[in-house]
CSV table of C-alpha atoms in Angstrom, one decimal:
chain,number,residue,atom,x,y,z
A,9,MET,CA,-3.9,-28.8,-0.8
A,10,ARG,CA,-6.1,-26.8,1.6
A,11,HIS,CA,-9.1,-25.1,0.3
A,12,LEU,CA,-9.1,-21.4,1.4
A,13,PRO,CA,-12.4,-19.7,0.9
A,14,TYR,CA,-12.4,-16.1,-0.3
A,15,PRO,CA,-13.4,-13.7,2.6
A,16,LYS,CA,-16.8,-12.1,2.5
A,17,ILE,CA,-16.7,-8.6,1.0
A,18,ALA,CA,-18.3,-5.9,3.2
A,19,LEU,CA,-21.2,-3.9,1.9
A,20,ALA,CA,-19.8,-0.7,3.5
A,21,ALA,CA,-16.5,0.4,4.9
A,22,GLN,CA,-15.0,3.5,6.6
A,23,ASP,CA,-11.4,2.7,5.4
A,24,THR,CA,-9.6,5.8,4.1
A,25,THR,CA,-6.5,4.1,2.9
A,26,GLY,CA,-4.6,6.3,0.5
A,27,GLY,CA,-2.9,5.5,-2.8
A,28,ARG,CA,-4.6,4.2,-5.9
A,29,TRP,CA,-8.0,2.6,-5.8
A,30,ILE,CA,-10.0,0.9,-8.5
A,31,ALA,CA,-13.7,0.2,-9.2
A,32,THR,CA,-14.6,-3.0,-11.1
A,33,GLU,CA,-18.0,-4.3,-12.2
A,34,LYS,CA,-19.4,-6.9,-9.9
A,35,ILE,CA,-20.2,-10.1,-12.0
A,36,HIS,CA,-23.3,-12.0,-10.9
A,37,GLY,CA,-22.2,-15.5,-11.2
A,38,ALA,CA,-21.0,-18.6,-9.2
A,39,GLN,CA,-17.7,-18.2,-7.4
A,40,LEU,CA,-14.9,-20.6,-8.4
A,41,THR,CA,-11.6,-21.1,-6.6
A,42,LEU,CA,-8.4,-22.3,-8.2
A,43,ALA,CA,-5.1,-23.3,-6.5
A,44,THR,CA,-1.9,-24.8,-7.7
A,45,ASP,CA,1.7,-25.3,-6.5
A,46,GLY,CA,2.9,-26.0,-10.0
A,47,SER,CA,2.4,-29.8,-9.9
A,48,LEU,CA,-1.1,-30.2,-8.5
A,49,THR,CA,-4.0,-27.9,-9.6
A,50,ARG,CA,-7.4,-27.9,-7.9
A,51,VAL,CA,-10.8,-26.3,-8.9
A,52,GLY,CA,-13.4,-25.7,-6.2
A,53,LYS,CA,-16.7,-24.0,-5.4
A,54,ARG,CA,-16.9,-21.4,-2.6
A,55,LYS,CA,-16.3,-23.8,0.3
A,56,ALA,CA,-15.0,-27.1,-1.2
A,57,TRP,CA,-12.9,-28.6,-3.9
A,58,LEU,CA,-14.7,-30.1,-6.9
A,59,ALA,CA,-14.2,-33.7,-8.1
A,60,GLY,CA,-13.4,-34.0,-11.7
A,61,ASP,CA,-16.8,-35.2,-12.8
A,62,GLU,CA,-18.8,-33.2,-10.2
A,63,PRO,CA,-21.6,-31.1,-11.8
A,64,PHE,CA,-21.2,-27.3,-11.2
A,65,PHE,CA,-22.5,-25.2,-14.1
A,66,GLY,CA,-20.4,-27.3,-16.6
A,67,TRP,CA,-17.0,-26.0,-15.3
A,68,GLN,CA,-15.4,-28.9,-17.1
A,69,LEU,CA,-15.9,-27.1,-20.4
A,70,LEU,CA,-13.4,-24.5,-19.1
A,71,ARG,CA,-11.0,-26.8,-17.4
A,72,ASP,CA,-8.2,-26.4,-19.7
A,73,ARG,CA,-8.3,-22.6,-19.4
A,74,LEU,CA,-8.7,-22.7,-15.7
A,75,THR,CA,-5.6,-24.9,-15.3
A,76,ALA,CA,-3.7,-22.6,-17.7
A,77,THR,CA,-4.7,-19.6,-15.7
A,78,ALA,CA,-3.6,-21.1,-12.3
A,79,LEU,CA,-0.3,-22.2,-13.9
A,80,ALA,CA,0.3,-18.7,-15.4
A,81,ALA,CA,-0.1,-17.3,-11.9
A,82,HIS,CA,2.4,-19.9,-10.4
A,83,HIS,CA,5.0,-19.1,-13.2
A,84,ALA,CA,4.6,-15.4,-12.6
A,85,CYS,CA,4.7,-15.5,-8.7
A,86,GLY,CA,6.0,-19.0,-7.7
A,87,GLY,CA,4.9,-21.1,-4.7
A,88,THR,CA,1.3,-21.9,-4.0
A,89,VAL,CA,-1.1,-19.5,-5.6
A,90,ARG,CA,-4.9,-19.2,-5.2
A,91,LEU,CA,-7.2,-17.6,-7.6
A,92,TYR,CA,-10.8,-16.5,-7.2
A,93,GLY,CA,-13.3,-15.7,-9.9
A,94,GLU,CA,-16.8,-16.0,-11.2
A,95,LEU,CA,-18.3,-18.6,-13.6
A,96,TYR,CA,-20.9,-16.6,-15.4
A,97,GLY,CA,-23.1,-16.5,-18.5
A,98,GLY,CA,-24.9,-19.4,-20.0
A,99,ALA,CA,-27.9,-17.6,-21.6
A,100,TYR,CA,-28.3,-14.4,-23.7
A,101,PRO,CA,-32.0,-13.7,-24.6
A,102,SER,CA,-31.4,-11.9,-27.9
A,103,PRO,CA,-33.0,-13.0,-31.0
A,104,SER,CA,-29.7,-12.4,-32.9
A,105,VAL,CA,-27.6,-14.5,-30.6
A,106,ALA,CA,-27.6,-18.3,-30.8
A,107,ALA,CA,-27.8,-20.4,-27.7
A,108,VAL,CA,-25.1,-22.7,-26.6
A,109,PRO,CA,-26.4,-26.4,-26.5
A,110,GLY,CA,-26.6,-28.0,-23.1
A,111,VAL,CA,-25.8,-24.9,-20.9
A,112,SER,CA,-28.2,-22.7,-18.9
A,113,ALA,CA,-27.8,-19.4,-17.1
A,114,VAL,CA,-25.4,-19.5,-14.2
A,115,GLN,CA,-27.5,-16.7,-12.6
A,116,THR,CA,-30.4,-14.6,-13.8
A,117,GLY,CA,-31.1,-11.0,-13.6
A,118,VAL,CA,-28.1,-9.9,-15.6
A,119,TRP,CA,-27.4,-11.3,-19.0
A,120,TYR,CA,-23.8,-11.6,-20.1
A,121,CYS,CA,-23.2,-14.2,-23.0
A,122,PRO,CA,-24.7,-17.5,-24.3
A,123,GLY,CA,-21.8,-19.6,-23.3
A,124,VAL,CA,-20.3,-20.2,-19.8
A,125,ARG,CA,-17.1,-18.1,-19.1
A,126,PHE,CA,-14.8,-17.4,-16.2
A,127,ALA,CA,-13.9,-13.9,-14.9
A,128,LEU,CA,-10.9,-13.7,-12.5
A,129,PHE,CA,-11.2,-11.1,-9.8
A,130,ASP,CA,-8.4,-11.8,-7.2
A,131,VAL,CA,-5.1,-13.7,-6.9
A,132,LEU,CA,-3.5,-14.6,-3.5
A,133,VAL,CA,0.2,-15.3,-3.4
A,134,GLY,CA,3.2,-15.8,-1.2
A,135,ASP,CA,3.9,-16.6,2.5
A,136,PRO,CA,2.7,-14.4,4.1
A,137,ALA,CA,-0.1,-14.2,1.7
A,138,GLU,CA,-0.7,-11.0,-0.4
A,139,TYR,CA,-3.3,-10.0,-2.9
A,140,LEU,CA,-2.1,-8.8,-6.4
A,141,PRO,CA,-3.0,-5.5,-7.9
A,142,TYR,CA,-5.4,-5.4,-10.9
A,143,ASP,CA,-2.9,-5.2,-13.7
A,144,GLU,CA,-1.1,-8.3,-12.6
A,145,ILE,CA,-4.5,-10.1,-12.3
A,146,ALA,CA,-5.4,-9.0,-15.8
A,147,ALA,CA,-2.1,-10.3,-17.2
A,148,ILE,CA,-2.6,-13.7,-15.6
A,149,ALA,CA,-6.2,-13.9,-16.9
A,150,ALA,CA,-5.0,-13.1,-20.4
A,151,ALA,CA,-2.2,-15.6,-20.2
A,152,GLY,CA,-4.7,-18.3,-19.3
A,153,GLY,CA,-7.3,-17.4,-21.9
A,154,VAL,CA,-9.9,-16.2,-19.4
A,155,ASP,CA,-11.5,-12.9,-18.5
A,156,ALA,CA,-10.8,-10.4,-15.8
A,157,VAL,CA,-13.5,-8.6,-14.1
A,158,PRO,CA,-14.1,-5.3,-16.1
A,159,LEU,CA,-12.2,-2.3,-14.8
A,160,LEU,CA,-14.5,0.7,-14.5
A,161,ALA,CA,-12.2,3.5,-13.1
A,162,ARG,CA,-9.0,4.2,-11.2
A,163,GLY,CA,-8.5,7.1,-8.7
A,164,THR,CA,-8.6,8.0,-5.0
A,165,ARG,CA,-10.6,6.2,-2.4
A,166,ALA,CA,-13.1,9.1,-2.4
A,167,GLU,CA,-13.3,9.1,-6.2
A,168,MET,CA,-14.0,5.4,-6.4
A,169,GLY,CA,-16.5,5.5,-3.6
A,170,ALA,CA,-18.5,7.9,-5.7
A,171,THR,CA,-18.5,5.6,-8.7
A,172,PRO,CA,-22.2,5.0,-9.9
A,173,THR,CA,-23.7,1.7,-8.9
A,174,ARG,CA,-26.5,1.7,-11.4
A,175,PHE,CA,-25.4,1.3,-15.0
A,176,PRO,CA,-25.7,-1.3,-17.9
A,177,THR,CA,-23.3,-4.2,-17.7
A,178,THR,CA,-20.3,-3.6,-19.7
A,179,VAL,CA,-19.7,-7.4,-20.3
A,180,PRO,CA,-21.8,-8.1,-23.5
A,181,GLY,CA,-20.4,-5.1,-25.3
A,182,ALA,CA,-16.8,-6.2,-24.5
A,183,LEU,CA,-17.7,-9.6,-26.0
A,184,GLY,CA,-19.3,-8.1,-29.2
A,185,LEU,CA,-22.8,-8.9,-28.3
A,186,PRO,CA,-25.9,-6.6,-29.0
A,187,ALA,CA,-27.2,-4.6,-25.9
A,188,LEU,CA,-30.3,-5.7,-24.2
A,189,PRO,CA,-32.8,-3.2,-22.7
A,190,GLY,CA,-32.6,-2.8,-19.0
A,191,ASN,CA,-29.6,-5.2,-18.6
A,192,LEU,CA,-28.2,-3.5,-15.6
A,193,ALA,CA,-24.9,-4.6,-13.8
A,194,GLU,CA,-25.2,-6.1,-10.3
A,195,GLY,CA,-23.0,-3.4,-8.9
A,196,VAL,CA,-19.4,-2.4,-8.3
A,197,VAL,CA,-16.5,-3.6,-6.1
A,198,VAL,CA,-14.1,-0.9,-4.9
A,199,ARG,CA,-10.6,-1.7,-3.5
A,200,ALA,CA,-7.1,-0.5,-2.9
A,201,ASP,CA,-5.0,-1.3,-6.0
A,202,ALA,CA,-1.7,-2.4,-4.6
A,203,ARG,CA,0.1,-5.6,-3.5
A,204,LEU,CA,-1.3,-5.8,0.1
A,205,PRO,CA,-1.3,-8.5,2.8
A,206,ALA,CA,-4.4,-10.7,3.1
A,207,GLY,CA,-6.6,-9.3,5.8
A,208,ARG,CA,-5.3,-5.8,5.4
A,209,ARG,CA,-6.5,-5.0,1.9
A,210,PRO,CA,-9.5,-2.8,2.0
A,211,ILE,CA,-12.4,-3.9,-0.4
A,212,LEU,CA,-16.1,-3.2,-0.4
A,213,LYS,CA,-19.0,-3.9,-2.7
A,214,ARG,CA,-22.1,-1.9,-3.6
A,215,LYS,CA,-25.1,-3.6,-5.3
A,216,ILE,CA,-28.3,-2.1,-7.0
A,217,PRO,CA,-31.4,-2.6,-4.8
A,218,GLU,CA,-33.0,-5.0,-7.3
A,219,PHE,CA,-30.5,-7.7,-6.4
A,220,ASP,CA,-32.7,-8.3,-3.3
A,221,GLU,CA,-35.6,-9.4,-5.4
A,222,ARG,CA,-36.4,-13.1,-6.0
A,223,ARG,CA,-36.4,-12.6,-9.8
A,224,PHE,CA,-32.5,-12.7,-9.5
A,225,ASP,CA,-32.6,-16.2,-8.0
A,226,ALA,CA,-34.4,-18.0,-10.9
A,227,SER,CA,-31.4,-19.8,-12.5
A,228,ARG,CA,-31.8,-23.5,-13.2
A,229,PRO,CA,-29.2,-26.0,-12.1
A,230,PHE,CA,-26.8,-27.2,-14.7
A,231,ASP,CA,-28.1,-30.5,-16.0
A,232,PRO,CA,-25.2,-33.0,-16.7
A,233,ARG,CA,-27.8,-35.4,-18.1
A,234,ALA,CA,-29.0,-32.9,-20.8
A,235,ALA,CA,-30.1,-34.7,-23.9
A,236,LEU,CA,-27.7,-33.2,-26.5
A,237,THR,CA,-27.7,-34.5,-30.1
A,238,ALA,CA,-24.3,-35.6,-31.7
A,239,GLY,CA,-24.4,-32.3,-33.6
A,240,GLU,CA,-24.8,-30.2,-30.4
A,241,LEU,CA,-22.1,-32.2,-28.7
A,242,ALA,CA,-19.7,-31.5,-31.6
A,243,ALA,CA,-20.6,-27.7,-31.4
A,244,VAL,CA,-19.6,-27.6,-27.8
A,245,ALA,CA,-16.6,-29.8,-28.2
A,246,LEU,CA,-15.1,-27.7,-31.1
A,247,GLY,CA,-15.5,-24.6,-28.9
A,248,MET,CA,-13.3,-26.2,-26.5
A,249,VAL,CA,-10.4,-26.4,-28.8
A,250,ASN,CA,-8.4,-23.3,-28.1
A,251,PRO,CA,-4.8,-22.1,-27.8
A,252,ALA,CA,-4.6,-22.9,-24.0
A,253,ARG,CA,-5.5,-26.5,-24.7
A,254,VAL,CA,-3.1,-26.8,-27.6
A,255,ALA,CA,-0.3,-25.4,-25.5
A,256,SER,CA,-1.1,-27.8,-22.7
A,257,ALA,CA,-1.0,-30.7,-25.2
A,258,ARG,CA,2.3,-29.5,-26.6
A,259,SER,CA,3.9,-29.5,-23.2
A,260,LYS,CA,2.8,-33.1,-22.6
A,261,VAL,CA,3.7,-34.8,-26.0
A,262,GLY,CA,6.2,-32.5,-27.7
A,263,ALA,CA,6.1,-30.6,-31.0
A,264,LEU,CA,4.8,-33.3,-33.3
A,265,ALA,CA,1.6,-31.8,-34.7
A,266,THR,CA,-0.3,-35.1,-35.1
A,267,ALA,CA,0.6,-36.1,-31.5
A,268,ILE,CA,-0.6,-32.7,-30.3
A,269,ALA,CA,-3.9,-33.0,-32.2
A,270,GLU,CA,-4.5,-36.6,-30.7
A,271,GLU,CA,-3.8,-35.3,-27.1
A,272,VAL,CA,-6.2,-32.3,-27.7
A,273,ALA,CA,-8.9,-34.6,-29.0
A,274,LEU,CA,-8.6,-37.0,-26.0
A,275,ASP,CA,-8.5,-34.1,-23.5
A,276,VAL,CA,-11.7,-32.6,-24.9
A,277,LEU,CA,-13.4,-36.0,-24.9
A,278,VAL,CA,-12.5,-36.5,-21.2
A,279,ASP,CA,-13.8,-33.0,-20.2
A,280,LEU,CA,-17.0,-33.5,-22.3
A,281,ALA,CA,-17.7,-36.9,-20.7
A,282,ASP,CA,-17.4,-35.2,-17.3
A,283,ALA,CA,-19.7,-32.3,-18.2
A,284,PHE,CA,-22.2,-34.3,-20.2
A,285,PRO,CA,-21.8,-38.0,-19.2
A,286,ALA,CA,-25.4,-39.0,-20.4
A,287,ALA,CA,-24.9,-37.5,-23.9
A,288,MET,CA,-21.6,-38.9,-24.3
A,289,ALA,CA,-22.7,-42.4,-23.3
A,290,ARG,CA,-25.4,-42.3,-25.9
A,291,LEU,CA,-22.7,-41.9,-28.7
A,292,ASP,CA,-21.9,-45.1,-30.5
A,293,ASP,CA,-18.3,-46.0,-31.5
A,294,ALA,CA,-18.7,-44.5,-34.9
A,295,ALA,CA,-20.1,-41.2,-33.7
A,296,GLU,CA,-17.4,-40.9,-31.1
A,297,ALA,CA,-14.7,-41.6,-33.6
A,298,ALA,CA,-16.1,-39.0,-36.0
A,299,LEU,CA,-16.2,-36.4,-33.2
A,300,ALA,CA,-12.6,-37.2,-32.3
A,301,ALA,CA,-11.6,-36.9,-36.0
A,302,ARG,CA,-13.2,-33.4,-36.1
A,303,LEU,CA,-11.4,-32.4,-32.9
A,304,ARG,CA,-8.0,-33.5,-34.4
A,305,ALA,CA,-8.8,-31.5,-37.5
A,306,ALA,CA,-9.6,-28.4,-35.4
A,307,ALA,CA,-6.4,-28.8,-33.4
A,308,LEU,CA,-4.4,-28.9,-36.6
A,309,ALA,CA,-6.1,-25.9,-38.2
């Protein structure tokens, strides 16, 4: 399946296309591309597909939800679909919010949440290819158990062009996290909100000036060799048991609860080994069996 990079968004535009427009918060993260034809699903960085065990901010921890989201788009639209979004989060410097073991900030400068999440911002479907409007994108994200980029406003092109660029990020509040002083959004993305052909859908971004400063480039690379304890691995693993993964297991093995639980446990262990190979390799047989048992119990709960 051919990798199709997302086109660069202009910083300014003179387009005066009528109809409804929207403004969304621009998430400061690492772009992730998904594609599926219903049988094969691929996950990639901005310019290339990722191998299953390739380090990239621990994306394997979300692999089940990413796959579910891509398949939701395929089921809704048919054919080959391409989805674009941002991996984000990984750190939240609040004394009342616990860190997630083994992960680090995808980007710095805006703090979103302690764990790594995915926010969908565009879906490309059909031949000839068209971009979907926001409500359809949000529905696909919800079906896959991921986020959609936050919607700030709807209106005319002129109204959306006047949307303030400088404001506190809306993401932590939406996730139930306490606010952090000075935690400003990166900016806004303004676009026509209709099903429009690729290459003809007007879209532009506006960022706050601070994002030209070096302090926003201080994130540390994800470390697949992080020295997690068995307890920390278990905490991460249990967080990977979710409705999307259970539904995927059910589609593979049928309705028997014990078979579903076994499939979920195996699936989580595979993704965990790809994300944290060194920590998983340090588990002895008894510790891995105990972890699998906890995963099966969580899937049955």
